[in-house]
mmCIF file of C-alpha atoms in Angstrom:
data_model
loop_
_atom_site.group_PDB
_atom_site.id
_atom_site.type_symbol
_atom_site.label_atom_id
_atom_site.label_comp_id
_atom_site.label_asym_id
_atom_site.label_seq_id
_atom_site.Cartn_x
_atom_site.Cartn_y
_atom_site.Cartn_z
ATOM 1 C CA MET A 239 29.272 5.753 -39.734
ATOM 2 C CA ALA A 240 27.792 8.653 -37.785
ATOM 3 C CA HIS A 241 25.220 6.311 -36.251
ATOM 4 C CA HIS A 242 27.964 3.973 -34.989
ATOM 5 C CA LEU A 243 29.911 6.893 -33.520
ATOM 6 C CA LEU A 244 26.818 8.155 -31.689
ATOM 7 C CA LEU A 245 26.089 4.672 -30.337
ATOM 8 C CA ALA A 246 29.676 4.268 -29.146
ATOM 9 C CA ALA A 247 29.617 7.682 -27.475
ATOM 10 C CA ALA A 248 26.317 6.872 -25.750
ATOM 11 C CA THR A 249 27.691 3.566 -24.487
ATOM 12 C CA ILE A 250 30.809 5.251 -23.073
ATOM 13 C CA LEU A 251 28.667 7.926 -21.404
ATOM 14 C CA LEU A 252 26.377 5.341 -19.810
ATOM 15 C CA THR A 253 29.315 3.243 -18.609
ATOM 16 C CA LEU A 254 30.967 6.249 -16.956
ATOM 17 C CA PHE A 255 27.587 7.229 -15.513
ATOM 18 C CA PHE A 256 27.159 3.817 -13.884
ATOM 19 C CA LEU A 257 30.706 3.371 -12.623
ATOM 20 C CA SER A 258 31.123 6.773 -10.983
ATOM 21 C CA PRO A 259 32.335 5.945 -7.456
ATOM 22 C CA PRO A 260 30.203 6.951 -4.457
ATOM 23 C CA THR A 261 31.083 10.289 -2.910
ATOM 24 C CA ALA A 262 31.247 11.273 0.735
ATOM 25 C CA ALA A 263 27.743 12.692 0.356
ATOM 26 C CA ASP A 264 26.320 9.262 -0.494
ATOM 27 C CA SER A 265 24.427 7.705 2.410
ATOM 28 C CA VAL A 266 24.601 3.997 3.139
ATOM 29 C CA VAL A 267 21.262 2.172 2.965
ATOM 30 C CA LEU A 268 20.342 0.655 6.350
ATOM 31 C CA ASP A 269 18.339 -2.468 7.144
ATOM 32 C CA ILE A 270 15.603 -2.582 9.803
ATOM 33 C CA ASP A 271 18.222 -3.270 12.477
ATOM 34 C CA GLY A 272 20.148 -0.126 11.562
ATOM 35 C CA ASN A 273 23.008 -2.016 9.899
ATOM 36 C CA PRO A 274 24.387 -1.212 6.429
ATOM 37 C CA VAL A 275 22.814 -3.239 3.628
ATOM 38 C CA GLU A 276 25.592 -5.470 2.302
ATOM 39 C CA ALA A 277 26.211 -6.191 -1.364
ATOM 40 C CA GLY A 278 25.797 -9.903 -2.017
ATOM 41 C CA SER A 279 23.754 -10.647 1.128
ATOM 42 C CA GLN A 280 20.087 -11.605 1.112
ATOM 43 C CA TYR A 281 17.240 -9.409 2.348
ATOM 44 C CA TYR A 282 13.480 -9.530 2.479
ATOM 45 C CA VAL A 283 11.947 -6.377 0.989
ATOM 46 C CA LEU A 284 9.042 -5.472 3.279
ATOM 47 C CA THR A 285 7.008 -2.336 3.906
ATOM 48 C CA ARG A 286 6.690 -0.138 6.945
ATOM 49 C CA GLY A 287 3.197 1.084 7.753
ATOM 50 C CA THR A 288 0.978 2.221 10.584
ATOM 51 C CA ARG A 289 1.949 0.521 13.876
ATOM 52 C CA GLY A 290 4.581 -1.444 12.002
ATOM 53 C CA ALA A 291 2.099 -3.138 9.656
ATOM 54 C CA GLY A 292 2.347 -2.248 5.983
ATOM 55 C CA ARG A 293 1.863 -4.431 2.964
ATOM 56 C CA GLY A 294 3.673 -7.730 2.632
ATOM 57 C CA GLY A 295 7.003 -8.595 1.076
ATOM 58 C CA LEU A 296 8.040 -8.821 -2.562
ATOM 59 C CA THR A 297 8.166 -12.028 -4.575
ATOM 60 C CA ALA A 298 8.138 -13.261 -8.183
ATOM 61 C CA ALA A 299 5.034 -14.687 -9.848
ATOM 62 C CA PRO A 300 3.870 -15.606 -13.376
ATOM 63 C CA LEU A 301 1.250 -13.646 -15.277
ATOM 64 C CA GLY A 302 -0.599 -15.484 -18.020
ATOM 65 C CA GLY A 303 2.134 -18.088 -18.490
ATOM 66 C CA LEU A 304 4.875 -20.015 -16.752
ATOM 67 C CA CYS A 305 7.642 -17.574 -17.728
ATOM 68 C CA PRO A 306 8.761 -14.886 -17.387
ATOM 69 C CA LEU A 307 8.124 -14.107 -13.743
ATOM 70 C CA TYR A 308 7.085 -10.644 -12.619
ATOM 71 C CA VAL A 309 7.780 -8.833 -9.359
ATOM 72 C CA GLY A 310 4.744 -8.587 -7.117
ATOM 73 C CA GLN A 311 3.913 -7.666 -3.550
ATOM 74 C CA HIS A 312 1.820 -9.580 -1.026
ATOM 75 C CA ARG A 313 -1.110 -7.592 0.301
ATOM 76 C CA SER A 314 -0.779 -9.143 3.756
ATOM 77 C CA TRP A 315 2.047 -7.771 5.885
ATOM 78 C CA THR A 316 2.440 -11.220 7.477
ATOM 79 C CA GLN A 317 3.875 -12.579 4.187
ATOM 80 C CA GLN A 318 7.626 -11.906 3.925
ATOM 81 C CA GLY A 319 7.907 -12.897 0.269
ATOM 82 C CA SER A 320 11.190 -14.020 -1.313
ATOM 83 C CA PRO A 321 14.625 -12.615 -0.414
ATOM 84 C CA VAL A 322 16.630 -10.536 -2.873
ATOM 85 C CA THR A 323 20.322 -9.812 -3.281
ATOM 86 C CA PHE A 324 21.723 -6.401 -4.255
ATOM 87 C CA PHE A 325 24.631 -6.064 -6.690
ATOM 88 C CA PRO A 326 26.054 -2.518 -7.123
ATOM 89 C CA ALA A 327 27.277 -1.296 -10.508
ATOM 90 C CA ASN A 328 30.651 -0.733 -8.884
ATOM 91 C CA PRO A 329 31.701 -4.242 -7.767
ATOM 92 C CA SER A 330 34.189 -2.806 -5.254
ATOM 93 C CA GLN A 331 31.328 -1.438 -3.117
ATOM 94 C CA LYS A 332 30.825 -3.413 0.079
ATOM 95 C CA TYR A 333 27.628 -1.630 1.079
ATOM 96 C CA ILE A 334 24.661 -0.355 -0.909
ATOM 97 C CA THR A 335 24.390 3.427 -1.028
ATOM 98 C CA GLN A 336 21.439 5.662 -1.756
ATOM 99 C CA SER A 337 21.106 6.937 -5.330
ATOM 100 C CA SER A 338 23.638 4.432 -6.683
ATOM 101 C CA ASP A 339 22.752 1.933 -9.410
ATOM 102 C CA VAL A 340 22.092 -1.632 -8.292
ATOM 103 C CA ASN A 341 20.904 -4.898 -9.761
ATOM 104 C CA ILE A 342 18.266 -6.635 -7.642
ATOM 105 C CA ALA A 343 17.980 -10.422 -7.968
ATOM 106 C CA PHE A 344 15.764 -13.119 -6.457
ATOM 107 C CA GLY A 345 18.233 -15.846 -7.423
ATOM 108 C CA LEU A 346 18.561 -18.662 -9.924
ATOM 109 C CA ASN A 347 15.253 -19.874 -11.376
ATOM 110 C CA PRO A 348 15.768 -23.267 -13.065
ATOM 111 C CA ILE A 349 12.301 -23.291 -14.654
ATOM 112 C CA CYS A 350 12.685 -19.969 -16.470
ATOM 113 C CA ARG A 351 16.450 -20.503 -16.779
ATOM 114 C CA ASN A 352 17.430 -17.049 -15.554
ATOM 115 C CA LEU A 353 18.908 -15.442 -12.466
ATOM 116 C CA GLY A 354 15.765 -13.648 -11.304
ATOM 117 C CA VAL A 355 17.301 -10.208 -11.938
ATOM 118 C CA TRP A 356 14.817 -7.342 -11.961
ATOM 119 C CA GLN A 357 14.296 -5.650 -15.314
ATOM 120 C CA LEU A 358 11.895 -2.940 -16.395
ATOM 121 C CA GLY A 359 9.612 -4.168 -19.163
ATOM 122 C CA TYR A 360 6.367 -3.098 -20.778
ATOM 123 C CA SER A 361 3.218 -4.909 -21.775
ATOM 124 C CA PHE A 362 2.016 -4.547 -25.347
ATOM 125 C CA SER A 363 -0.494 -1.984 -24.070
ATOM 126 C CA GLY A 364 2.331 0.156 -22.676
ATOM 127 C CA VAL A 365 1.940 -0.682 -18.984
ATOM 128 C CA PRO A 366 5.306 -0.875 -17.166
ATOM 129 C CA TYR A 367 6.069 -4.029 -15.210
ATOM 130 C CA VAL A 368 9.135 -5.333 -13.396
ATOM 131 C CA THR A 369 10.131 -8.713 -14.814
ATOM 132 C CA THR A 370 12.951 -11.060 -13.811
ATOM 133 C CA ASN A 371 14.620 -11.300 -17.229
ATOM 134 C CA GLY A 372 17.609 -9.090 -16.430
ATOM 135 C CA VAL A 373 21.307 -9.842 -16.094
ATOM 136 C CA ILE A 374 23.859 -8.915 -13.443
ATOM 137 C CA GLY A 375 26.555 -6.346 -14.223
ATOM 138 C CA ASN A 376 27.849 -5.082 -17.589
ATOM 139 C CA PRO A 377 26.705 -1.452 -17.148
ATOM 140 C CA GLY A 378 25.873 0.215 -20.439
ATOM 141 C CA ALA A 379 23.174 0.935 -22.976
ATOM 142 C CA GLU A 380 22.238 -2.728 -23.484
ATOM 143 C CA THR A 381 21.574 -3.328 -19.765
ATOM 144 C CA PHE A 382 20.056 0.027 -18.877
ATOM 145 C CA THR A 383 16.665 -1.496 -17.978
ATOM 146 C CA ASN A 384 18.282 -3.731 -15.328
ATOM 147 C CA TRP A 385 19.415 -0.952 -12.971
ATOM 148 C CA PHE A 386 17.455 0.526 -10.074
ATOM 149 C CA LYS A 387 18.206 2.979 -7.266
ATOM 150 C CA ILE A 388 17.276 3.139 -3.590
ATOM 151 C CA GLU A 389 16.252 6.532 -2.206
ATOM 152 C CA HIS A 390 15.247 7.624 1.293
ATOM 153 C CA ALA A 391 11.495 7.745 1.951
ATOM 154 C CA PHE A 392 9.985 8.558 5.364
ATOM 155 C CA GLY A 393 11.322 7.788 8.801
ATOM 156 C CA PRO A 394 14.371 5.714 9.737
ATOM 157 C CA GLU A 395 15.463 2.816 7.518
ATOM 158 C CA SER A 396 12.576 3.465 5.105
ATOM 159 C CA TYR A 397 13.211 3.754 1.363
ATOM 160 C CA LYS A 398 11.812 4.082 -2.130
ATOM 161 C CA ILE A 399 12.965 1.859 -4.987
ATOM 162 C CA VAL A 400 13.155 3.924 -8.164
ATOM 163 C CA TYR A 401 13.930 3.485 -11.839
ATOM 164 C CA CYS A 402 15.601 6.345 -13.690
ATOM 165 C CA PHE A 403 15.468 7.065 -17.400
ATOM 166 C CA LEU A 404 18.446 8.845 -18.950
ATOM 167 C CA VAL A 405 16.837 11.520 -21.095
ATOM 168 C CA PRO A 406 19.067 12.907 -23.874
ATOM 169 C CA ALA A 407 19.148 16.626 -24.539
ATOM 170 C CA PRO A 408 18.024 17.869 -27.970
ATOM 171 C CA TRP A 409 20.718 17.629 -30.613
ATOM 172 C CA TYR A 410 20.795 21.411 -30.964
ATOM 173 C CA SER A 411 21.278 21.965 -27.225
ATOM 174 C CA ARG A 412 24.493 22.084 -25.235
ATOM 175 C CA MET A 413 22.752 20.603 -22.216
ATOM 176 C CA SER A 414 23.886 17.257 -20.836
ATOM 177 C CA PRO A 415 21.570 14.240 -20.560
ATOM 178 C CA TYR A 416 19.541 14.252 -17.368
ATOM 179 C CA GLU A 417 17.772 11.675 -15.213
ATOM 180 C CA TYR A 418 14.021 11.339 -14.957
ATOM 181 C CA CYS A 419 13.032 8.956 -12.154
ATOM 182 C CA GLU A 420 9.828 7.220 -11.092
ATOM 183 C CA GLN A 421 9.227 4.986 -8.078
ATOM 184 C CA LEU A 422 7.938 1.435 -7.832
ATOM 185 C CA ASP A 423 4.557 0.696 -6.288
ATOM 186 C CA ALA A 424 2.255 -2.325 -6.488
ATOM 187 C CA THR A 425 -0.621 -0.900 -8.525
ATOM 188 C CA ILE A 426 -1.533 -3.753 -10.899
ATOM 189 C CA PRO A 427 -3.848 -6.549 -9.676
ATOM 190 C CA GLY A 428 -2.121 -9.922 -9.777
ATOM 191 C CA PRO A 429 -2.840 -13.551 -8.930
ATOM 192 C CA SER A 430 -3.774 -14.709 -5.432
ATOM 193 C CA ASP A 431 -3.011 -12.008 -2.849
ATOM 194 C CA LEU A 432 -0.433 -10.271 -5.050
ATOM 195 C CA ALA A 433 -0.324 -6.875 -6.710
ATOM 196 C CA MET A 434 2.365 -6.356 -9.334
ATOM 197 C CA LEU A 435 4.948 -3.577 -9.300
ATOM 198 C CA SER A 436 4.687 -0.722 -11.766
ATOM 199 C CA LEU A 437 5.985 2.843 -12.026
ATOM 200 C CA VAL A 438 4.308 5.841 -10.400
ATOM 201 C CA PRO A 439 5.477 9.467 -10.197
ATOM 202 C CA ILE A 440 8.383 9.978 -7.806
ATOM 203 C CA ASP A 441 6.453 12.541 -5.757
ATOM 204 C CA LYS A 442 3.245 10.496 -5.431
ATOM 205 C CA PRO A 443 2.530 9.606 -1.777
ATOM 206 C CA LEU A 444 2.749 5.852 -1.281
ATOM 207 C CA PRO A 445 0.040 3.984 0.676
ATOM 208 C CA PHE A 446 2.760 2.919 3.111
ATOM 209 C CA PHE A 447 5.756 4.622 4.694
ATOM 210 C CA GLY A 448 8.332 2.961 2.461
ATOM 211 C CA PHE A 449 10.258 -0.235 1.819
ATOM 212 C CA VAL A 450 12.455 -1.725 4.532
ATOM 213 C CA PHE A 451 15.099 -4.430 4.249
ATOM 214 C CA LYS A 452 15.266 -7.375 6.638
ATOM 215 C CA LYS A 453 18.443 -9.444 6.452
ATOM 216 C CA VAL A 454 18.043 -13.196 6.048
ATOM 217 C CA THR A 455 19.732 -14.839 9.033
ATOM 218 C CA SER A 456 19.217 -18.475 8.046
ATOM 219 C CA THR A 457 21.559 -20.365 5.730
ATOM 220 C CA PRO A 458 21.162 -18.735 2.302
ATOM 221 C CA PRO A 459 20.518 -20.724 -0.878
ATOM 222 C CA PRO A 460 23.252 -20.948 -3.539
ATOM 223 C CA SER A 461 24.502 -17.650 -4.943
ATOM 224 C CA PRO A 462 22.417 -16.313 -7.832
ATOM 225 C CA ILE A 463 25.602 -15.772 -9.829
ATOM 226 C CA ALA A 464 25.788 -18.651 -12.283
ATOM 227 C CA PRO A 465 26.640 -19.246 -15.960
ATOM 228 C CA PRO A 466 23.941 -17.864 -18.260
ATOM 229 C CA PRO A 467 21.411 -20.356 -19.621
ATOM 230 C CA THR A 468 22.061 -22.050 -22.936
ATOM 231 C CA THR A 469 18.799 -20.719 -24.326
ATOM 232 C CA PRO A 470 18.012 -17.108 -23.386
ATOM 233 C CA PRO A 471 14.626 -16.353 -21.832
ATOM 234 C CA SER A 472 11.856 -14.920 -23.965
ATOM 235 C CA PRO A 473 12.336 -11.168 -24.444
ATOM 236 C CA THR A 474 9.857 -8.736 -23.031
ATOM 237 C CA ALA A 475 7.847 -6.392 -25.203
ATOM 238 C CA PRO A 476 9.763 -3.457 -26.753
ATOM 239 C CA VAL A 477 10.215 -0.529 -24.391
ATOM 240 C CA PRO A 478 8.403 2.586 -25.617
ATOM 241 C CA ALA A 479 9.811 6.066 -25.236
ATOM 242 C CA PRO A 480 9.850 7.203 -21.576
ATOM 243 C CA THR A 481 7.810 10.265 -22.499
ATOM 244 C CA ALA A 482 4.720 8.151 -23.119
ATOM 245 C CA THR A 483 1.749 8.991 -20.914
ATOM 246 C CA ILE A 484 0.836 6.105 -18.621
ATOM 247 C CA GLY A 485 -2.237 5.851 -16.443
ATOM 248 C CA TYR A 486 -1.830 4.600 -12.902
ATOM 249 C CA SER A 487 -4.305 2.901 -10.625
ATOM 250 C CA SER A 488 -4.334 1.822 -7.010
ATOM 251 C CA TYR A 489 -5.799 -1.364 -5.660
#
């Protein structure tokens, strides 16, 4: 009984945590043209580097099998990758704001029968990856690995994409749960010219100035919002405790 009460309380806490409305202090995320990033619109996720040339854009690619797909980054800055759509936890938000929870989706993938929604997963050796097995919406404990945040990086319209763990306080403490965040960087060698996204410390200098968002101006493909597949995609490996020590490498 006590276990069920604790689970219910945790779910309520997480739901309130996700759905807290943006405050006046929240800053709107801007695209490379200086316009607010719109919820539901499509954007290429590129990088800003020296003289405008960073790494390439983000896309989804298989690793060791047809499905699931993992989020990777082209090494060449001339490759734009695949566009994504941002869905805020609060569906009434028109624009994406810094530090607010968002789903990030590539769109419907008929082969893997999912919506291409980013989700934090781990390999059996404990290495964090970003897969595309997530779902849109339904904030709470069961979807916690599907939510990311966008934070300011360096220079105008340049950002970090971060994942935040909600760390509970000890049972004997009166402290509230707190966030522990790490940022995404392409540190794992992948197929072709790709490197796959993983987590690195939030204060680690990135090998580029940050991610930038370029709005897709051509006719977009069908909306990624669609009925869930009849057969769910294969689950990722169990997520270990966030306190586990993980080694990072650069390519």
